[in-house]
DNA sequence: CGTGGAAGTTATCAGCCGATTACAACTAGC
DNA sequence: GCTAGTTGTAATCGGCTGATAACTTCCACG
């Protein structure tokens, strides 16, 4: 549908399906996201989605791994741009700014959120715990924030993720408290972020329930 | 099954079903939590669960309202115990300590988490946004934290919620980084909390998938 | 008593969803 | 240009799940 009808290499098709899965799982979670919806977004048949990954569970796991990888890559890129002479506060600010890139890719952040809620799952649980600790270790060591600042960074990020999930930016225009809360997290760039997330692309109308 | 076979008033039964729904929705989310599982935990028939609330969606909404209410009641009780002469830092600490009560009731916190991820839902979205802002306003005004400290409190709480959802405490015994991250949030009482959450009751084995 | 209403169940159904199978279309390499 | 492997689809199926309907059990009260 939304994709081209060309024949692709399985690698390209795999990435296309993973991107679709990221959107669908991000919006509806593992149990709520159907392989049919993912197939429609990716522009392939439902059967192909299942066969390529073996099962819906394997697809979710792959989507989760991809999401975590994208998050840590984004943070790593932000730190790599610095010259290494910055203070802790400046490095923290650089990581915070890089969150803009993550928010632009709504599905990544929300898929990760849903993976968090599957901590009891024998497959997803160990995976997401290890990946999240990877992010913590990155912030603490590679970014040089230390334990306290790193945990503060993760906490703020989690509030941002949650705000995104519950679509707080959608009401920031009309609700002073929502705007104020978001403002405490982002300061001056709040308006731009609100505009960005409010206009963020969502699943095609035909796929809404 | 797990409940008594006595006949109850519809009010009592309603609360019993809501408590069961809190556990089931908390662990599996809205889409993943079945009315049958809720019925089994509550000790009634599946048909009765649906008929009492009209639909699964109405039941989830009721469970979400109950969860939000419990959270704000817990915070309100913590502030009410103070004599009003405390500093902002002391009031923040009192709220933090009250989180122990919330964690003891795993389902409440996790049901709220799942409601967050339904921000796009036309019924759940407006509800959870308003309730969450209620909590923010409480922390800011009634607890007197002000905007910055209140948002910091919410951020920390969200990291705690997420840690609970992904069962970080389960691996705190064997993973130094997990323990350190939790320690940054709770300080001295970390060990007690880890012990508490690790031993937390979960859904009956027969209901695991 | 006995009757009406509330509490609660059993049985059943229709729709959805993941998975499987069998088949079709295309392309690289000999 | 033939063929073998890869990309991809259509058709179908069985199990699960929310909902509905019809029935039962129990208690309060005249």
mmCIF file of N, CA and C in Angstrom, chain A residues 27 31-32 114 116-117 119-120 128-130 132-133 136-137 140 147-148 151-152 154-156 158-159 162 165-168 171 175 177-178 180-181 184 208, chain B residues 27 31-32 114 116-117 119-120 128-130 132-133 136-137 140 147-148 151-152 154-156 158-159 162 165-168 171 175 177-178 180-181 184 208:
data_model
loop_
_atom_site.group_PDB
_atom_site.id
_atom_site.type_symbol
_atom_site.label_atom_id
_atom_site.label_comp_id
_atom_site.label_asym_id
_atom_site.label_seq_id
_atom_site.Cartn_x
_atom_site.Cartn_y
_atom_site.Cartn_z
ATOM 1 N N UNK A 27 2.480 1.881 18.582
ATOM 2 C CA UNK A 27 1.163 2.455 18.866
ATOM 3 C C UNK A 27 0.257 1.485 19.627
ATOM 4 N N UNK A 31 0.680 -7.270 22.113
ATOM 5 C CA UNK A 31 -0.583 -8.008 22.015
ATOM 6 C C UNK A 31 -1.551 -7.318 21.065
ATOM 7 N N UNK A 32 -1.554 -5.997 21.060
ATOM 8 C CA UNK A 32 -2.517 -5.263 20.256
ATOM 9 C C UNK A 32 -2.118 -5.074 18.804
ATOM 10 N N UNK A 114 6.900 -0.300 25.187
ATOM 11 C CA UNK A 114 6.111 -1.524 25.283
ATOM 12 C C UNK A 114 6.981 -2.712 25.696
ATOM 13 N N UNK A 116 9.406 -2.517 27.719
ATOM 14 C CA UNK A 116 9.575 -2.382 29.172
ATOM 15 C C UNK A 116 8.453 -3.104 29.912
ATOM 16 N N UNK A 117 7.238 -2.965 29.373
ATOM 17 C CA UNK A 117 6.093 -3.548 30.079
ATOM 18 C C UNK A 117 6.026 -5.068 29.933
ATOM 19 N N UNK A 119 8.510 -7.040 30.919
ATOM 20 C CA UNK A 119 9.619 -7.522 31.725
ATOM 21 C C UNK A 119 9.422 -8.937 32.252
ATOM 22 N N UNK A 120 8.175 -9.370 32.353
ATOM 23 C CA UNK A 120 7.888 -10.715 32.869
ATOM 24 C C UNK A 120 8.049 -11.787 31.805
ATOM 25 N N UNK A 128 15.364 -6.751 27.299
ATOM 26 C CA UNK A 128 15.169 -5.313 27.515
ATOM 27 C C UNK A 128 15.930 -4.829 28.743
ATOM 28 N N UNK A 129 16.046 -5.680 29.768
ATOM 29 C CA UNK A 129 16.824 -5.283 30.947
ATOM 30 C C UNK A 129 18.286 -5.060 30.561
ATOM 31 N N UNK A 130 18.822 -5.981 29.779
ATOM 32 C CA UNK A 130 20.237 -5.856 29.406
ATOM 33 C C UNK A 130 20.467 -4.631 28.519
ATOM 34 N N UNK A 132 18.657 -1.918 28.387
ATOM 35 C CA UNK A 132 18.475 -0.681 29.134
ATOM 36 C C UNK A 132 19.698 -0.399 30.001
ATOM 37 N N UNK A 133 20.245 -1.435 30.575
ATOM 38 C CA UNK A 133 21.470 -1.242 31.360
ATOM 39 C C UNK A 133 22.623 -0.819 30.456
ATOM 40 N N UNK A 136 22.290 2.789 30.279
ATOM 41 C CA UNK A 136 22.755 3.376 31.544
ATOM 42 C C UNK A 136 24.281 3.420 31.597
ATOM 43 N N UNK A 137 24.891 2.294 31.256
ATOM 44 C CA UNK A 137 26.362 2.243 31.285
ATOM 45 C C UNK A 137 26.967 3.232 30.304
ATOM 46 N N UNK A 140 26.697 6.668 31.850
ATOM 47 C CA UNK A 140 27.567 6.780 33.018
ATOM 48 C C UNK A 140 29.044 6.837 32.626
ATOM 49 N N UNK A 147 27.162 7.958 37.959
ATOM 50 C CA UNK A 147 25.914 7.282 38.323
ATOM 51 C C UNK A 147 24.734 8.234 38.589
ATOM 52 N N UNK A 148 24.961 9.276 39.382
ATOM 53 C CA UNK A 148 23.835 10.131 39.772
ATOM 54 C C UNK A 148 23.269 10.897 38.572
ATOM 55 N N UNK A 151 21.536 8.544 36.073
ATOM 56 C CA UNK A 151 20.192 8.093 36.450
ATOM 57 C C UNK A 151 19.193 9.239 36.337
ATOM 58 N N UNK A 152 19.640 10.439 36.606
ATOM 59 C CA UNK A 152 18.772 11.600 36.404
ATOM 60 C C UNK A 152 18.410 11.745 34.928
ATOM 61 N N UNK A 154 18.314 9.343 32.680
ATOM 62 C CA UNK A 154 17.376 8.278 32.319
ATOM 63 C C UNK A 154 15.978 8.576 32.843
ATOM 64 N N UNK A 155 15.899 9.131 34.038
ATOM 65 C CA UNK A 155 14.591 9.439 34.623
ATOM 66 C C UNK A 155 13.870 10.486 33.778
ATOM 67 N N UNK A 156 14.594 11.524 33.421
ATOM 68 C CA UNK A 156 13.982 12.559 32.589
ATOM 69 C C UNK A 156 13.540 11.979 31.250
ATOM 70 N N UNK A 158 12.645 8.995 30.667
ATOM 71 C CA UNK A 158 11.464 8.153 30.829
ATOM 72 C C UNK A 158 10.210 8.993 30.944
ATOM 73 N N UNK A 159 10.316 10.146 31.585
ATOM 74 C CA UNK A 159 9.147 11.027 31.665
ATOM 75 C C UNK A 159 8.795 11.558 30.275
ATOM 76 N N UNK A 162 7.089 8.771 28.383
ATOM 77 C CA UNK A 162 5.718 8.596 28.850
ATOM 78 C C UNK A 162 4.828 9.729 28.345
ATOM 79 N N UNK A 165 3.996 8.958 24.904
ATOM 80 C CA UNK A 165 3.036 7.862 24.811
ATOM 81 C C UNK A 165 1.628 8.359 25.110
ATOM 82 N N UNK A 166 1.507 9.188 26.112
ATOM 83 C CA UNK A 166 0.142 9.644 26.466
ATOM 84 C C UNK A 166 -0.247 10.898 25.692
ATOM 85 N N UNK A 167 0.616 11.317 24.792
ATOM 86 C CA UNK A 167 0.335 12.451 23.889
ATOM 87 C C UNK A 167 0.088 13.747 24.626
ATOM 88 N N UNK A 168 0.909 13.997 25.615
ATOM 89 C CA UNK A 168 0.805 15.275 26.310
ATOM 90 C C UNK A 168 1.013 16.463 25.379
ATOM 91 N N UNK A 171 -2.007 18.333 23.896
ATOM 92 C CA UNK A 171 -2.854 19.278 24.622
ATOM 93 C C UNK A 171 -2.052 20.452 25.182
ATOM 94 N N UNK A 175 -3.556 23.496 27.307
ATOM 95 C CA UNK A 175 -3.457 23.250 28.751
ATOM 96 C C UNK A 175 -2.156 23.832 29.309
ATOM 97 N N UNK A 177 -0.848 23.651 32.295
ATOM 98 C CA UNK A 177 -0.054 22.769 33.145
ATOM 99 C C UNK A 177 0.753 21.774 32.314
ATOM 100 N N UNK A 178 0.109 21.267 31.257
ATOM 101 C CA UNK A 178 0.837 20.353 30.379
ATOM 102 C C UNK A 178 2.043 21.061 29.770
ATOM 103 N N UNK A 180 3.610 23.626 30.959
ATOM 104 C CA UNK A 180 4.595 23.908 32.009
ATOM 105 C C UNK A 180 5.435 22.671 32.330
ATOM 106 N N UNK A 181 4.764 21.523 32.424
ATOM 107 C CA UNK A 181 5.475 20.280 32.729
ATOM 108 C C UNK A 181 6.486 19.956 31.634
ATOM 109 N N UNK A 184 9.512 22.227 31.820
ATOM 110 C CA UNK A 184 10.522 21.907 32.821
ATOM 111 C C UNK A 184 11.530 20.902 32.296
ATOM 112 N N UNK A 208 -6.492 2.670 11.919
ATOM 113 C CA UNK A 208 -6.911 2.969 13.293
ATOM 114 C C UNK A 208 -8.069 2.062 13.647
ATOM 115 N N UNK B 27 -0.183 -6.694 34.314
ATOM 116 C CA UNK B 27 0.843 -7.607 33.804
ATOM 117 C C UNK B 27 0.792 -7.737 32.290
ATOM 118 N N UNK B 31 -4.826 -4.929 25.683
ATOM 119 C CA UNK B 31 -5.049 -5.891 24.602
ATOM 120 C C UNK B 31 -4.723 -7.310 25.053
ATOM 121 N N UNK B 32 -3.684 -7.462 25.874
ATOM 122 C CA UNK B 32 -3.234 -8.792 26.265
ATOM 123 C C UNK B 32 -3.996 -9.393 27.433
ATOM 124 N N UNK B 114 0.271 1.081 31.545
ATOM 125 C CA UNK B 114 -0.377 0.649 30.311
ATOM 126 C C UNK B 114 -1.354 1.701 29.810
ATOM 127 N N UNK B 116 -0.882 4.841 30.071
ATOM 128 C CA UNK B 116 -0.043 5.842 29.408
ATOM 129 C C UNK B 116 0.157 5.505 27.937
ATOM 130 N N UNK B 117 0.355 4.224 27.687
ATOM 131 C CA UNK B 117 0.652 3.814 26.303
ATOM 132 C C UNK B 117 -0.594 3.838 25.420
ATOM 133 N N UNK B 119 -2.396 6.594 24.973
ATOM 134 C CA UNK B 119 -2.689 8.010 24.812
ATOM 135 C C UNK B 119 -3.446 8.332 23.533
ATOM 136 N N UNK B 120 -3.325 7.475 22.535
ATOM 137 C CA UNK B 120 -4.003 7.710 21.255
ATOM 138 C C UNK B 120 -5.460 7.300 21.297
ATOM 139 N N UNK B 128 -6.320 9.667 30.926
ATOM 140 C CA UNK B 128 -5.023 9.491 31.580
ATOM 141 C C UNK B 128 -4.227 10.799 31.580
ATOM 142 N N UNK B 129 -4.370 11.595 30.528
ATOM 143 C CA UNK B 129 -3.680 12.891 30.522
ATOM 144 C C UNK B 129 -4.177 13.763 31.676
ATOM 145 N N UNK B 130 -5.477 13.820 31.846
ATOM 146 C CA UNK B 130 -6.034 14.670 32.899
ATOM 147 C C UNK B 130 -5.632 14.173 34.280
ATOM 148 N N UNK B 132 -3.015 12.383 35.039
ATOM 149 C CA UNK B 132 -1.586 12.570 35.279
ATOM 150 C C UNK B 132 -1.295 14.024 35.630
ATOM 151 N N UNK B 133 -1.968 14.928 34.959
ATOM 152 C CA UNK B 133 -1.788 16.347 35.290
ATOM 153 C C UNK B 133 -2.327 16.640 36.694
ATOM 154 N N UNK B 136 0.510 15.877 38.826
ATOM 155 C CA UNK B 136 1.507 16.961 38.714
ATOM 156 C C UNK B 136 1.079 18.175 39.537
ATOM 157 N N UNK B 137 -0.184 18.577 39.376
ATOM 158 C CA UNK B 137 -0.680 19.743 40.120
ATOM 159 C C UNK B 137 -0.630 19.502 41.630
ATOM 160 N N UNK B 140 2.967 19.873 42.698
ATOM 161 C CA UNK B 140 3.409 21.268 42.572
ATOM 162 C C UNK B 140 2.771 22.157 43.630
ATOM 163 N N UNK B 147 7.125 23.872 40.245
ATOM 164 C CA UNK B 147 7.198 23.204 38.943
ATOM 165 C C UNK B 147 8.443 22.352 38.738
ATOM 166 N N UNK B 148 9.608 22.895 39.059
ATOM 167 C CA UNK B 148 10.851 22.167 38.757
ATOM 168 C C UNK B 148 10.990 20.905 39.600
ATOM 169 N N UNK B 151 8.347 18.259 38.659
ATOM 170 C CA UNK B 151 8.628 17.501 37.431
ATOM 171 C C UNK B 151 9.784 16.530 37.662
ATOM 172 N N UNK B 152 10.726 16.910 38.490
ATOM 173 C CA UNK B 152 11.802 15.983 38.857
ATOM 174 C C UNK B 152 11.244 14.783 39.602
ATOM 175 N N UNK B 154 8.185 13.569 39.343
ATOM 176 C CA UNK B 154 7.460 12.731 38.391
ATOM 177 C C UNK B 154 8.424 11.928 37.516
ATOM 178 N N UNK B 155 9.521 12.554 37.137
ATOM 179 C CA UNK B 155 10.497 11.860 36.291
ATOM 180 C C UNK B 155 11.089 10.669 37.029
ATOM 181 N N UNK B 156 11.475 10.894 38.266
ATOM 182 C CA UNK B 156 12.026 9.794 39.051
ATOM 183 C C UNK B 156 11.006 8.688 39.222
ATOM 184 N N UNK B 158 8.646 7.942 37.232
ATOM 185 C CA UNK B 158 8.452 7.223 35.990
ATOM 186 C C UNK B 158 9.569 6.219 35.755
ATOM 187 N N UNK B 159 10.786 6.572 36.155
ATOM 188 C CA UNK B 159 11.883 5.614 36.029
ATOM 189 C C UNK B 159 11.663 4.428 36.968
ATOM 190 N N UNK B 162 8.998 2.220 35.422
ATOM 191 C CA UNK B 162 9.552 1.466 34.306
ATOM 192 C C UNK B 162 10.454 0.349 34.804
ATOM 193 N N UNK B 165 8.255 -2.349 35.865
ATOM 194 C CA UNK B 165 7.659 -3.039 34.722
ATOM 195 C C UNK B 165 8.654 -4.004 34.101
ATOM 196 N N UNK B 166 9.896 -3.572 33.957
ATOM 197 C CA UNK B 166 10.877 -4.464 33.310
ATOM 198 C C UNK B 166 11.566 -5.379 34.315
ATOM 199 N N UNK B 167 11.115 -5.308 35.566
ATOM 200 C CA UNK B 167 11.609 -6.197 36.621
ATOM 201 C C UNK B 167 13.099 -6.087 36.872
ATOM 202 N N UNK B 168 13.567 -4.860 36.883
ATOM 203 C CA UNK B 168 14.968 -4.640 37.217
ATOM 204 C C UNK B 168 15.324 -5.189 38.592
ATOM 205 N N UNK B 171 16.936 -8.661 38.979
ATOM 206 C CA UNK B 171 18.334 -8.974 38.691
ATOM 207 C C UNK B 171 19.300 -8.132 39.523
ATOM 208 N N UNK B 175 23.302 -8.320 39.397
ATOM 209 C CA UNK B 175 23.854 -7.330 38.467
ATOM 210 C C UNK B 175 24.192 -6.027 39.206
ATOM 211 N N UNK B 177 25.245 -3.152 38.080
ATOM 212 C CA UNK B 177 24.766 -1.909 37.481
ATOM 213 C C UNK B 177 23.291 -1.692 37.784
ATOM 214 N N UNK B 178 22.510 -2.780 37.723
ATOM 215 C CA UNK B 178 21.090 -2.655 38.054
ATOM 216 C C UNK B 178 20.934 -2.169 39.493
ATOM 217 N N UNK B 180 23.084 -0.482 41.244
ATOM 218 C CA UNK B 180 23.550 0.901 41.348
ATOM 219 C C UNK B 180 22.493 1.888 40.856
ATOM 220 N N UNK B 181 21.871 1.537 39.718
ATOM 221 C CA UNK B 181 20.842 2.426 39.163
ATOM 222 C C UNK B 181 19.682 2.574 40.138
ATOM 223 N N UNK B 184 20.573 4.807 43.064
ATOM 224 C CA UNK B 184 20.536 6.248 42.835
ATOM 225 C C UNK B 184 19.143 6.815 43.060
ATOM 226 N N UNK B 208 -0.322 -17.927 33.737
ATOM 227 C CA UNK B 208 0.796 -17.448 32.898
ATOM 228 C C UNK B 208 0.644 -18.034 31.516
#
